[in-house]
Short mmCIF file of C-alpha atoms and ligand atoms in Angstrom, two decimals:
data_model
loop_
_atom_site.label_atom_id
_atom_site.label_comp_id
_atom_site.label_asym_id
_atom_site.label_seq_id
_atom_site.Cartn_x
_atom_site.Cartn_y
_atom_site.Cartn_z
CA UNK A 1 9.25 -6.99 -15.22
CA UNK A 2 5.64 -7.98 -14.36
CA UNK A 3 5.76 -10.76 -11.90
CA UNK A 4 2.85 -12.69 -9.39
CA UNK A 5 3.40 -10.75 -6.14
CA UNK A 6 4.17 -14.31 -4.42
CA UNK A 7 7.61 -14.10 -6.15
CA UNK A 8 8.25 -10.59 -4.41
CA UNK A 9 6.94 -11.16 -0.76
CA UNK A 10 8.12 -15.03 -0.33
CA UNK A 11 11.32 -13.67 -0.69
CA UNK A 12 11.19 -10.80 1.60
CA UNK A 13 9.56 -13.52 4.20
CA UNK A 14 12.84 -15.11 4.39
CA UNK A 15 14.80 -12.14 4.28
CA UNK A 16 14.94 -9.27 6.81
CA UNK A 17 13.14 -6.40 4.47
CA UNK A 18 9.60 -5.09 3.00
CA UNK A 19 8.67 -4.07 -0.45
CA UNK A 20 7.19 -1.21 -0.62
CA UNK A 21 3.59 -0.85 -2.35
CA UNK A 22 3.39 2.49 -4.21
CA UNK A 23 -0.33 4.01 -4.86
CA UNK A 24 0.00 5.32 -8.62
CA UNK A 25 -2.52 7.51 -10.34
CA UNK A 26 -1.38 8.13 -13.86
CA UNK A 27 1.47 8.06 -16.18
CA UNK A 28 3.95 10.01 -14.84
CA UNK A 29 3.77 9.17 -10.78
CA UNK A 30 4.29 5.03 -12.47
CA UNK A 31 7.24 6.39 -14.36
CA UNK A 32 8.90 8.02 -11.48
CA UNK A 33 7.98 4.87 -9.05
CA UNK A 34 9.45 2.51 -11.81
CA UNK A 35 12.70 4.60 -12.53
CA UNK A 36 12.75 4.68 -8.56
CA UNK A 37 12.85 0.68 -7.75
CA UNK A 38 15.05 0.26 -11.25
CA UNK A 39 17.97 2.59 -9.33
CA UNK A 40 17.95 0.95 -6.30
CA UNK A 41 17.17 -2.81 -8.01
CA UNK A 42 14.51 -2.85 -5.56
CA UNK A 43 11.65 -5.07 -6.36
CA UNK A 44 8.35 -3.33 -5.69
CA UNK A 45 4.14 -3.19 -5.43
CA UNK A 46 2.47 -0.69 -7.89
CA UNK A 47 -0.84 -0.72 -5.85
CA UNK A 48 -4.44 1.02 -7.58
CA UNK A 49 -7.62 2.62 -5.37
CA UNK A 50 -11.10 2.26 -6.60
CA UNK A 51 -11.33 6.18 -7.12
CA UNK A 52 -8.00 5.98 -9.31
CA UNK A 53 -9.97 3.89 -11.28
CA UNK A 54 -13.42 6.06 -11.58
CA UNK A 55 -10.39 8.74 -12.31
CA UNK A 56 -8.70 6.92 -15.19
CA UNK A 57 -10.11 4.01 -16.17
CA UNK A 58 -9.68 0.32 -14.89
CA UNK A 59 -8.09 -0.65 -18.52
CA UNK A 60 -5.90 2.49 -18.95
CA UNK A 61 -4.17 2.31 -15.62
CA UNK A 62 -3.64 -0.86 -15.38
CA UNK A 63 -1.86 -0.78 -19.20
CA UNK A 64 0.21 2.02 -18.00
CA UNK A 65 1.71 -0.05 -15.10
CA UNK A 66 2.24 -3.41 -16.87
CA UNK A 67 3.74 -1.79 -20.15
CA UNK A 68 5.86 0.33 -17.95
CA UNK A 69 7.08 -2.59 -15.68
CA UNK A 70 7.68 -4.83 -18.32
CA UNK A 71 9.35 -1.96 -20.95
CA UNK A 72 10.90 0.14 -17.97
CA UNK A 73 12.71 -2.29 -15.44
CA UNK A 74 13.48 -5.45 -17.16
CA UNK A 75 15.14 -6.75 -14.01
CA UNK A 76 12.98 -5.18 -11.44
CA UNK A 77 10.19 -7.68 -10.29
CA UNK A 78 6.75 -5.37 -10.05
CA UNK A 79 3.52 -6.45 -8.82
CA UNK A 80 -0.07 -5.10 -9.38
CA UNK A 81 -2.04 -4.90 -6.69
CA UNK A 82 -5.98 -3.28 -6.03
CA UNK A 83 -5.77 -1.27 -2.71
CA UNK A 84 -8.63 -0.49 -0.74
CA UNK A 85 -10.91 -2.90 -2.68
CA UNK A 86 -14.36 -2.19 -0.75
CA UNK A 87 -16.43 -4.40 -2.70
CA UNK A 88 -16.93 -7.93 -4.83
CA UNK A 89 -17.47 -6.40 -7.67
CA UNK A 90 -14.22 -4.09 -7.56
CA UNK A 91 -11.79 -7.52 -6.60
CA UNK A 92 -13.96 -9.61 -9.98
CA UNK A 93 -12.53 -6.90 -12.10
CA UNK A 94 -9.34 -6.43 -10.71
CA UNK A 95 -8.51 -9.86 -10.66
CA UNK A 96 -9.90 -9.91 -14.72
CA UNK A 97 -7.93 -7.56 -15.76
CA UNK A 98 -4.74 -8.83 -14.65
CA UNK A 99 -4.02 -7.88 -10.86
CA UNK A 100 -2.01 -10.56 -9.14
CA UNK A 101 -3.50 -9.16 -5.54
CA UNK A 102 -6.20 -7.35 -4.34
CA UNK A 103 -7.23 -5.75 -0.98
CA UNK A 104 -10.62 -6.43 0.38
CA UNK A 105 -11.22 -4.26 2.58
CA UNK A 106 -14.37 -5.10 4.88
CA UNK A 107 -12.93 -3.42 8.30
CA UNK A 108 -15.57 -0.92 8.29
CA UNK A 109 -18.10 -3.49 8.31
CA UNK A 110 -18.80 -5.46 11.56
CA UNK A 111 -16.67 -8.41 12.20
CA UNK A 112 -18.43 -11.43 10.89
CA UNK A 113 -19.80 -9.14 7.94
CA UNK A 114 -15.75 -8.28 7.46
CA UNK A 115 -15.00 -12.04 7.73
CA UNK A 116 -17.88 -13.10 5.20
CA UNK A 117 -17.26 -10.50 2.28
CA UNK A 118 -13.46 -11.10 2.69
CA UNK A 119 -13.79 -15.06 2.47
CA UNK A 120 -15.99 -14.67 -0.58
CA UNK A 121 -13.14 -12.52 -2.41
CA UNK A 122 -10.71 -14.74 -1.30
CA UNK A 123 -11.90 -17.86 -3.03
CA UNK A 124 -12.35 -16.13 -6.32
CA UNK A 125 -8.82 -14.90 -6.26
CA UNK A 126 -7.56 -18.56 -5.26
CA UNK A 127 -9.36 -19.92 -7.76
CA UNK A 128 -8.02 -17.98 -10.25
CA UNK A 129 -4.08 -17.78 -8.88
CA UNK A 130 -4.16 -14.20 -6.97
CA UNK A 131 -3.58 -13.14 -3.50
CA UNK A 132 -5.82 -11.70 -1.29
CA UNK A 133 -5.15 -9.09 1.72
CA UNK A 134 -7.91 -8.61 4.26
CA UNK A 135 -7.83 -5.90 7.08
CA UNK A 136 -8.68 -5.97 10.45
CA UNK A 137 -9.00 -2.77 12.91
CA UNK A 138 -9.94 0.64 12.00
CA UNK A 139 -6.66 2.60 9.98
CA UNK A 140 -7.69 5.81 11.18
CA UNK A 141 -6.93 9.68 9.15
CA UNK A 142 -7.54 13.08 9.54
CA UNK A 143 -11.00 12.77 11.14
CA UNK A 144 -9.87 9.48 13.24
CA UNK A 145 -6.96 11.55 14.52
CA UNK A 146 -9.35 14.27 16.09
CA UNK A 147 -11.54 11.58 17.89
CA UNK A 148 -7.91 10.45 19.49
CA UNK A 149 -6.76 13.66 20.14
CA UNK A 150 -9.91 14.20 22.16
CA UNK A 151 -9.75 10.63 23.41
CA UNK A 152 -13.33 10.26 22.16
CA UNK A 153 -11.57 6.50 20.70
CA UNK A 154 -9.16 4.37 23.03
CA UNK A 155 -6.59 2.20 21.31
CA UNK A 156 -8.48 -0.82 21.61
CA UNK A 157 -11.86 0.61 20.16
CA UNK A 158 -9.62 0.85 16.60
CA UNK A 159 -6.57 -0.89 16.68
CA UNK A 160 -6.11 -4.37 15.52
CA UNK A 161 -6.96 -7.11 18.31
CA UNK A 162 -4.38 -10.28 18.36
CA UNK A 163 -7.09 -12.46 19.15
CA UNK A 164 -9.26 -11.17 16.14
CA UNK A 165 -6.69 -11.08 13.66
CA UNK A 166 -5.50 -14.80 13.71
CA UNK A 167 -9.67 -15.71 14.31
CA UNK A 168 -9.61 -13.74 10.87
CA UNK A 169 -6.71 -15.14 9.29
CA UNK A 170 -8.11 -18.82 9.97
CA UNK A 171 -11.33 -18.04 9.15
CA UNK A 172 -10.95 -16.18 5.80
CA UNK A 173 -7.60 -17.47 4.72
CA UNK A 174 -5.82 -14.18 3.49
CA UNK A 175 -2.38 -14.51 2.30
CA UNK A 176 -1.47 -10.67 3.76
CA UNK A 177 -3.41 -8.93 6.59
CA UNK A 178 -3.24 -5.36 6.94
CA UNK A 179 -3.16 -3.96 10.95
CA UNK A 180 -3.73 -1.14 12.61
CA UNK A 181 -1.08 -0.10 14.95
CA UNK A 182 -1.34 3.52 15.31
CA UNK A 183 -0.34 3.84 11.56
CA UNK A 184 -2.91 6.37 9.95
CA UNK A 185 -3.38 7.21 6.60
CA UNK A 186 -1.95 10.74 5.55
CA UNK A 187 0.83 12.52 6.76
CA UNK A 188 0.71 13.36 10.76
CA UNK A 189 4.33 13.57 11.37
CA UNK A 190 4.95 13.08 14.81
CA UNK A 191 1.53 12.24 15.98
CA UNK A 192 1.67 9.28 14.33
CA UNK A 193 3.24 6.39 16.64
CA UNK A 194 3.29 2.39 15.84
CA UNK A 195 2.43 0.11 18.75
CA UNK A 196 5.34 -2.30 18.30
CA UNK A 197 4.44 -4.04 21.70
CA UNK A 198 0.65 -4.80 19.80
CA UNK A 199 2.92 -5.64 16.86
CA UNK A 200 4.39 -8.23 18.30
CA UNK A 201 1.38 -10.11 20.08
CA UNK A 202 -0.05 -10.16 16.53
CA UNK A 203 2.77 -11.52 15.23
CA UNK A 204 3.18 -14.20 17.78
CA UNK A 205 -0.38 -15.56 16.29
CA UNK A 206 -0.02 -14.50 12.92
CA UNK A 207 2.64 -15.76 10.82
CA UNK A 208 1.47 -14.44 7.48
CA UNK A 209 3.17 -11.40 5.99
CA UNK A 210 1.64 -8.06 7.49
CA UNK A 211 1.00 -5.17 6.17
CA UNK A 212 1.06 -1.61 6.99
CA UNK A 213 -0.74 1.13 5.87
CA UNK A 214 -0.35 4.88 5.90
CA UNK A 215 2.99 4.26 6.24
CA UNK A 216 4.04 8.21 4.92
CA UNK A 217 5.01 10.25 7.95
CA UNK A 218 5.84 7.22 9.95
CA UNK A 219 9.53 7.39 11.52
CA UNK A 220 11.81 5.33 10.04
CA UNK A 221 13.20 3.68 13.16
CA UNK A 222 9.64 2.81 13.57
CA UNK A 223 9.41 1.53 9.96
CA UNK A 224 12.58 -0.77 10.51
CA UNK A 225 11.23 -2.27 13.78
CA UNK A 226 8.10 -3.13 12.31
CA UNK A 227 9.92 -4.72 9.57
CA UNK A 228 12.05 -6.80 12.47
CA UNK A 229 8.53 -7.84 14.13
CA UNK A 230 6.41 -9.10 10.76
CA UNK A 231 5.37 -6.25 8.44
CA UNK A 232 6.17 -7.02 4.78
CA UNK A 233 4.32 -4.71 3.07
CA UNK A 234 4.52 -0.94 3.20
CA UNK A 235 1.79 1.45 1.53
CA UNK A 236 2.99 4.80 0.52
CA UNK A 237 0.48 7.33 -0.95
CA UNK A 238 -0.17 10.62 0.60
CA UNK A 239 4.18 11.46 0.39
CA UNK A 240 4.09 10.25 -3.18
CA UNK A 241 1.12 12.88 -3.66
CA UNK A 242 2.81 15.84 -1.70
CA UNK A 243 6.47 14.93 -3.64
CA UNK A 244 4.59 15.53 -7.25
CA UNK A 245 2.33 18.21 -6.41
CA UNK A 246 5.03 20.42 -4.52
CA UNK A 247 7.34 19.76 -7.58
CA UNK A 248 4.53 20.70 -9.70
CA UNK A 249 3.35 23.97 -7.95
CA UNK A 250 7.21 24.85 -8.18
CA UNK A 251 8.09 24.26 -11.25
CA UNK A 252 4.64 26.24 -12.87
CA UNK A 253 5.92 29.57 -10.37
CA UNK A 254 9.06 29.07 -11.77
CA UNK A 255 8.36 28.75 -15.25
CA UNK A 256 5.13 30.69 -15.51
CA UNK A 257 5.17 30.86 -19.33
CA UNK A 258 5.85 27.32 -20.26
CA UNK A 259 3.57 25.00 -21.86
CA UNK A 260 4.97 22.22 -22.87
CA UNK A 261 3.20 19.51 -20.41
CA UNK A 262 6.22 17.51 -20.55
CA UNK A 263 8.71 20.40 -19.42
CA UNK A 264 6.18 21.26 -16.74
CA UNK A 265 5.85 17.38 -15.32
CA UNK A 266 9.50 16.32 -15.39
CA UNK A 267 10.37 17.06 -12.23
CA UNK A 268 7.53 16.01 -10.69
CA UNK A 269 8.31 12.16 -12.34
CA UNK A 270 12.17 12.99 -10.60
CA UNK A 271 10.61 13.85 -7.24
CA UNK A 272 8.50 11.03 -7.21
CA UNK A 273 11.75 8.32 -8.02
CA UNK A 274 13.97 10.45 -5.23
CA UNK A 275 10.96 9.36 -3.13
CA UNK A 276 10.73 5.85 -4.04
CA UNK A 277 14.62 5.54 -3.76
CA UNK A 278 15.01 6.92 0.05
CA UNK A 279 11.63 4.44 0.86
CA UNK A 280 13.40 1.16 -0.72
CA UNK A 281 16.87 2.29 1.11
CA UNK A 282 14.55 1.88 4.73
CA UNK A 283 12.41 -0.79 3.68
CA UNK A 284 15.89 -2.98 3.25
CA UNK A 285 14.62 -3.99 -0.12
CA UNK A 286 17.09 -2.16 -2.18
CA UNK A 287 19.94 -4.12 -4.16
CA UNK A 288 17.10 -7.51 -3.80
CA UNK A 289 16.24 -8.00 -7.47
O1 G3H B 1 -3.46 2.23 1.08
C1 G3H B 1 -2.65 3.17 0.96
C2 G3H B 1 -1.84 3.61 2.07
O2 G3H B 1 -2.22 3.06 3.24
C3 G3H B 1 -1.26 4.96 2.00
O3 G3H B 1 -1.16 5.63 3.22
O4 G3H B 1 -1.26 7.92 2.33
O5 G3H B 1 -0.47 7.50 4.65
O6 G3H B 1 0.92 6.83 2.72
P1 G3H B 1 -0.44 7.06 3.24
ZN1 ZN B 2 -4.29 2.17 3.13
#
């Protein structure tokens, strides 16, 4: 079912799990996140980027994942959320067409630039009954990861300051706030280290649910402490992307002659729910809805 994503993360406040937030691009990577969260009664975020939308349409995708939800998992509590929001415009629409969150995300943008397009965004979605998620700190990826590796950035030129973040929090009044903690987005399996200790002192001034990003390729004893010290929220994208596309390139080898699109994508929609099943399992959120 299609619910306000307040109903999904107050609960997981007082409990001792996240929800996982699921980037979906089309029909068949919602199907397999849906059928994922329904097996494990694990209530979830189906989360949508801007360039998702230039790909299929702000209406289409966004009918996809509400049909789905509320045809698919009757008794699974799903939330639709914008991620990556980098403008007004992008949160207006989102928020129009039926989002119950959106990310604003202004940390490329110096601070008080950050604080002033992210308090503008969040006023429109209070007044009009959504959440809002702001970011602070630099997530860094592939390119970020280079800079580190050749300590051209130190930690505290990109991760998220304690200070800043509750300065932030007070001054823009976000209901999430994504960090940067040495999570990165994209896979970097074993390069990819959370500072739990800079986890903490954020936490010790932030009491709002945090989020973390470019969670694929984190450890998952690193995923469970975070949970223990504030995180709430857990975006998955780039393993969601590597599950389908790995099934995909498989199954066309393997069936070179076949074209019947739905033969051919099946197992990609099963890859995707295996996914979304072993992610709920670590998050703690399975068996909550
Ligand atoms: O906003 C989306 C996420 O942060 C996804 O990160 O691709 O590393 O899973 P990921
Ligand atoms: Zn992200």
């Amino acid at each position: 079912m299609l619910v306000h994503i307040e109903d999904i993360i107050s609960k997981a406040q007082a409990g001792d799990y996240a929800i996982g937030a699921f980037n979906t691009q089309n029909l068949e990577i919602t199907l397999g996140i849906i059928r994922g969260a329904v097996a494990q009664h694990s209530p979830i975020i189906i989360q949508i980027s801007e360039t998702t939308i230039k790909y299929a349409s702000l209406k289409a995708i966004t009918h996809v994942v509400t049909t789905l939800a509320k045809n698919e998992s009757t008794n699974v509590p799903i939330a639709l959320h914008l991620d990556h929001g980098s403008n007004f415009l992008s949160v207006t629409e989102c928020i129009s067409a039926g989002f119950s969150s959106i990310h604003i995300d202004g940390s490329k943008l110096p601070f008080d630039e950050n604080v002033n397009l992210t308090k503008q965004s969040v006023e429109y979605a209070h007044d009009r009954n959504t959440w809002a998620q702001g970011e602070v700190g630099t997530i860094l990826g592939k390119e970020g990861l280079v800079k580190k590796e050749k300590n051209l950035i130190k930690p505290d030129e990109y991760m998220t300051d304690p200070e800043q973040a509750a300065d932030f929090v007070q001054r823009t009044n976000v209901d999430t706030l994504a960090v940067s903690i040495g999570n990165m987005h994209g896979i970097f399996a074993g390069q990819e280290h959370l500072d739990l200790k800079r986890l903490k002192a954020i936490r010790e001034k932030v009491k709002l649910p945090l989020v973390l990003h470019g969670a694929s390729g984190v450890d998952a004893k690193e995923v469970a402490e975070a949970i223990k010290l504030g995180v709430k929220i857990i975006n998955i994208d780039t393993d969601l992307r590597w599950a389908f596309t790995n099934s995909l390139r498989q199954t066309l080898q393997a069936n070179p002659t076949e074209t019947d699109p739905r033969q051919i994508l099946s197992p990609s929609i099963d890859a995707i729910q295996e996914l979304v099943e072993k992610h709920v399992k670590i998050f703690g959120s399975a068996g909550k809805s």
